[in-house]
């Protein structure tokens, strides 16, 4: 299954940072996997895809995320940053939550990789 081009975004003192998810997956391949309690994933109870900067979600937007959640593969671990924030795998987290699971398989960076882009807005990235 080919990965669609996507990025993990985070604001920082250096500006808006973006990591290529394809690169994160490659870097995380050798990290040990572990079970993480869904209750420990803060993003479940925070705005994640639709924050103040992206406007309000439309029903079409929600339907697209529902499709991606349905298609998500729980056999692949999610990727967490060194501070245990989701860098890749939120659709898998929500699939596990909807299935009534209490944990999800994850890998965690001890030290976060440098971002691929710094001070670049999402709409300015190659997709």
PDB file of C-alpha atoms in Angstrom:
ATOM      1  CA  UNK A   1       0.000   0.000   0.000  1.00  0.00           C
ATOM      2  CA  UNK A   2       1.493   3.332  -1.058  1.00  0.00           C
ATOM      3  CA  UNK A   3       1.588   6.111   1.486  1.00  0.00           C
ATOM      4  CA  UNK A   4      -0.201   9.291   0.436  1.00  0.00           C
ATOM      5  CA  UNK A   5       2.005  12.378   0.704  1.00  0.00           C
ATOM      6  CA  UNK A   6       1.438  13.874   4.124  1.00  0.00           C
ATOM      7  CA  UNK A   7       3.205  15.859   6.814  1.00  0.00           C
ATOM      8  CA  UNK A   8       3.250  16.164  10.580  1.00  0.00           C
ATOM      9  CA  UNK A   9       3.040  19.826  11.629  1.00  0.00           C
ATOM     10  CA  UNK A  10       4.048  21.576  14.807  1.00  0.00           C
ATOM     11  CA  UNK A  11       4.571  25.190  15.742  1.00  0.00           C
ATOM     12  CA  UNK A  12       7.869  26.129  17.344  1.00  0.00           C
ATOM     13  CA  UNK A  13       9.984  29.155  18.181  1.00  0.00           C
ATOM     14  CA  UNK A  14      11.624  28.620  14.772  1.00  0.00           C
ATOM     15  CA  UNK A  15       8.271  28.898  12.999  1.00  0.00           C
ATOM     16  CA  UNK A  16       5.915  26.328  11.577  1.00  0.00           C
ATOM     17  CA  UNK A  17       7.741  22.978  11.300  1.00  0.00           C
ATOM     18  CA  UNK A  18       6.819  20.085   9.015  1.00  0.00           C
ATOM     19  CA  UNK A  19       8.083  16.516   8.911  1.00  0.00           C
ATOM     20  CA  UNK A  20       7.523  14.233   5.932  1.00  0.00           C
ATOM     21  CA  UNK A  21       5.555  11.259   7.247  1.00  0.00           C
ATOM     22  CA  UNK A  22       7.297   9.033   4.701  1.00  0.00           C
ATOM     23  CA  UNK A  23      10.647  10.012   6.266  1.00  0.00           C
ATOM     24  CA  UNK A  24       9.303   9.558   9.814  1.00  0.00           C
ATOM     25  CA  UNK A  25       8.174   6.027   8.932  1.00  0.00           C
ATOM     26  CA  UNK A  26      11.628   5.218   7.522  1.00  0.00           C
ATOM     27  CA  UNK A  27      13.403   6.636  10.596  1.00  0.00           C
ATOM     28  CA  UNK A  28      11.075   4.817  12.998  1.00  0.00           C
ATOM     29  CA  UNK A  29      11.457   1.378  11.369  1.00  0.00           C
ATOM     30  CA  UNK A  30      14.119   0.209  13.806  1.00  0.00           C
ATOM     31  CA  UNK A  31      12.511   1.597  16.972  1.00  0.00           C
ATOM     32  CA  UNK A  32      11.074  -0.943  19.417  1.00  0.00           C
ATOM     33  CA  UNK A  33       7.288  -1.184  19.508  1.00  0.00           C
ATOM     34  CA  UNK A  34       5.234  -0.967  22.675  1.00  0.00           C
ATOM     35  CA  UNK A  35       1.604  -0.791  23.692  1.00  0.00           C
ATOM     36  CA  UNK A  36       0.412   2.723  24.577  1.00  0.00           C
ATOM     37  CA  UNK A  37      -2.839   3.322  26.451  1.00  0.00           C
ATOM     38  CA  UNK A  38      -5.296   5.326  24.373  1.00  0.00           C
ATOM     39  CA  UNK A  39      -6.042   7.280  27.546  1.00  0.00           C
ATOM     40  CA  UNK A  40      -2.430   8.561  27.402  1.00  0.00           C
ATOM     41  CA  UNK A  41      -2.859  10.069  23.920  1.00  0.00           C
ATOM     42  CA  UNK A  42      -3.766  13.692  24.633  1.00  0.00           C
ATOM     43  CA  UNK A  43      -4.706  14.492  21.024  1.00  0.00           C
ATOM     44  CA  UNK A  44      -7.872  12.384  21.337  1.00  0.00           C
ATOM     45  CA  UNK A  45      -9.380  15.205  23.416  1.00  0.00           C
ATOM     46  CA  UNK A  46      -7.800  18.143  21.574  1.00  0.00           C
ATOM     47  CA  UNK A  47      -8.455  19.835  18.239  1.00  0.00           C
ATOM     48  CA  UNK A  48      -6.263  17.906  15.818  1.00  0.00           C
ATOM     49  CA  UNK A  49      -7.200  18.240  12.143  1.00  0.00           C
ATOM     50  CA  UNK A  50      -9.474  21.244  12.413  1.00  0.00           C
ATOM     51  CA  UNK A  51      -7.869  23.948  14.509  1.00  0.00           C
ATOM     52  CA  UNK A  52      -8.522  27.691  14.398  1.00  0.00           C
ATOM     53  CA  UNK A  53      -6.176  28.208  11.460  1.00  0.00           C
ATOM     54  CA  UNK A  54      -7.905  25.726   9.137  1.00  0.00           C
ATOM     55  CA  UNK A  55     -11.452  26.902   9.701  1.00  0.00           C
ATOM     56  CA  UNK A  56     -14.469  24.789  10.526  1.00  0.00           C
ATOM     57  CA  UNK A  57     -14.831  21.220   9.372  1.00  0.00           C
ATOM     58  CA  UNK A  58     -17.469  20.518   6.763  1.00  0.00           C
ATOM     59  CA  UNK A  59     -19.465  17.308   6.687  1.00  0.00           C
ATOM     60  CA  UNK A  60     -17.411  16.329   3.613  1.00  0.00           C
ATOM     61  CA  UNK A  61     -14.202  16.843   5.636  1.00  0.00           C
ATOM     62  CA  UNK A  62     -15.529  14.614   8.398  1.00  0.00           C
ATOM     63  CA  UNK A  63     -16.647  11.968   5.877  1.00  0.00           C
ATOM     64  CA  UNK A  64     -13.136  11.910   4.403  1.00  0.00           C
ATOM     65  CA  UNK A  65     -11.598  11.352   7.837  1.00  0.00           C
ATOM     66  CA  UNK A  66     -14.192   8.647   8.564  1.00  0.00           C
ATOM     67  CA  UNK A  67     -13.114   6.886   5.352  1.00  0.00           C
ATOM     68  CA  UNK A  68      -9.428   7.158   6.324  1.00  0.00           C
ATOM     69  CA  UNK A  69     -10.198   5.819   9.818  1.00  0.00           C
ATOM     70  CA  UNK A  70     -12.053   2.874   8.289  1.00  0.00           C
ATOM     71  CA  UNK A  71      -9.123   2.131   5.941  1.00  0.00           C
ATOM     72  CA  UNK A  72      -6.466   2.528   8.662  1.00  0.00           C
ATOM     73  CA  UNK A  73      -4.317  -0.543   9.360  1.00  0.00           C
ATOM     74  CA  UNK A  74      -3.756  -1.261  13.066  1.00  0.00           C
ATOM     75  CA  UNK A  75      -0.895  -3.633  12.191  1.00  0.00           C
ATOM     76  CA  UNK A  76       1.319  -0.568  11.688  1.00  0.00           C
ATOM     77  CA  UNK A  77       2.458   1.210  14.882  1.00  0.00           C
ATOM     78  CA  UNK A  78       1.727   4.869  15.399  1.00  0.00           C
ATOM     79  CA  UNK A  79       4.721   7.182  15.706  1.00  0.00           C
ATOM     80  CA  UNK A  80       5.115   9.375  18.777  1.00  0.00           C
ATOM     81  CA  UNK A  81       7.555  12.205  19.344  1.00  0.00           C
ATOM     82  CA  UNK A  82       9.888  12.236  22.327  1.00  0.00           C
ATOM     83  CA  UNK A  83       7.207  14.101  24.308  1.00  0.00           C
ATOM     84  CA  UNK A  84       4.657  11.392  23.366  1.00  0.00           C
ATOM     85  CA  UNK A  85       2.710  13.499  20.854  1.00  0.00           C
ATOM     86  CA  UNK A  86       1.301  11.815  17.731  1.00  0.00           C
ATOM     87  CA  UNK A  87       3.519  12.399  14.693  1.00  0.00           C
ATOM     88  CA  UNK A  88       1.788   9.774  12.545  1.00  0.00           C
ATOM     89  CA  UNK A  89      -1.187   7.513  13.070  1.00  0.00           C
ATOM     90  CA  UNK A  90      -4.132   9.514  14.374  1.00  0.00           C
ATOM     91  CA  UNK A  91      -6.532   7.639  12.067  1.00  0.00           C
ATOM     92  CA  UNK A  92      -5.226   4.369  13.593  1.00  0.00           C
ATOM     93  CA  UNK A  93      -5.696   5.796  17.089  1.00  0.00           C
ATOM     94  CA  UNK A  94      -9.322   6.601  16.305  1.00  0.00           C
ATOM     95  CA  UNK A  95      -9.892   3.197  14.682  1.00  0.00           C
ATOM     96  CA  UNK A  96      -8.643   1.565  17.898  1.00  0.00           C
ATOM     97  CA  UNK A  97     -10.840   3.884  19.978  1.00  0.00           C
ATOM     98  CA  UNK A  98     -13.930   3.096  17.854  1.00  0.00           C
ATOM     99  CA  UNK A  99     -13.176  -0.641  18.152  1.00  0.00           C
ATOM    100  CA  UNK A 100     -13.211  -0.386  21.948  1.00  0.00           C
ATOM    101  CA  UNK A 101      -9.518  -1.158  22.311  1.00  0.00           C
ATOM    102  CA  UNK A 102      -7.636   0.303  25.256  1.00  0.00           C
ATOM    103  CA  UNK A 103      -4.152   0.340  23.692  1.00  0.00           C
ATOM    104  CA  UNK A 104      -2.441   0.832  20.363  1.00  0.00           C
ATOM    105  CA  UNK A 105       0.994  -0.262  19.195  1.00  0.00           C
ATOM    106  CA  UNK A 106       3.482   2.612  19.001  1.00  0.00           C
ATOM    107  CA  UNK A 107       7.092   3.561  18.470  1.00  0.00           C
ATOM    108  CA  UNK A 108       8.544   6.569  20.271  1.00  0.00           C
ATOM    109  CA  UNK A 109      11.480   8.711  19.222  1.00  0.00           C
ATOM    110  CA  UNK A 110      13.972   9.264  22.050  1.00  0.00           C
ATOM    111  CA  UNK A 111      15.146  12.387  20.218  1.00  0.00           C
ATOM    112  CA  UNK A 112      12.955  13.924  17.560  1.00  0.00           C
ATOM    113  CA  UNK A 113      14.384  14.113  14.058  1.00  0.00           C
ATOM    114  CA  UNK A 114      14.959  17.552  12.612  1.00  0.00           C
ATOM    115  CA  UNK A 115      11.961  18.794  10.618  1.00  0.00           C
ATOM    116  CA  UNK A 116      12.071  18.634   6.832  1.00  0.00           C
ATOM    117  CA  UNK A 117      10.739  22.185   6.577  1.00  0.00           C
ATOM    118  CA  UNK A 118      10.971  25.124   8.964  1.00  0.00           C
ATOM    119  CA  UNK A 119       8.904  28.296   8.740  1.00  0.00           C
ATOM    120  CA  UNK A 120       6.884  27.003   5.767  1.00  0.00           C
ATOM    121  CA  UNK A 121       3.077  26.889   5.756  1.00  0.00           C
ATOM    122  CA  UNK A 122       1.247  23.668   4.831  1.00  0.00           C
ATOM    123  CA  UNK A 123      -0.120  25.077   1.566  1.00  0.00           C
ATOM    124  CA  UNK A 124       3.430  25.860   0.424  1.00  0.00           C
ATOM    125  CA  UNK A 125       4.675  22.258   0.704  1.00  0.00           C
ATOM    126  CA  UNK A 126       4.923  19.755  -2.168  1.00  0.00           C
ATOM    127  CA  UNK A 127       2.134  17.154  -2.190  1.00  0.00           C
TER     128      UNK A 127
END
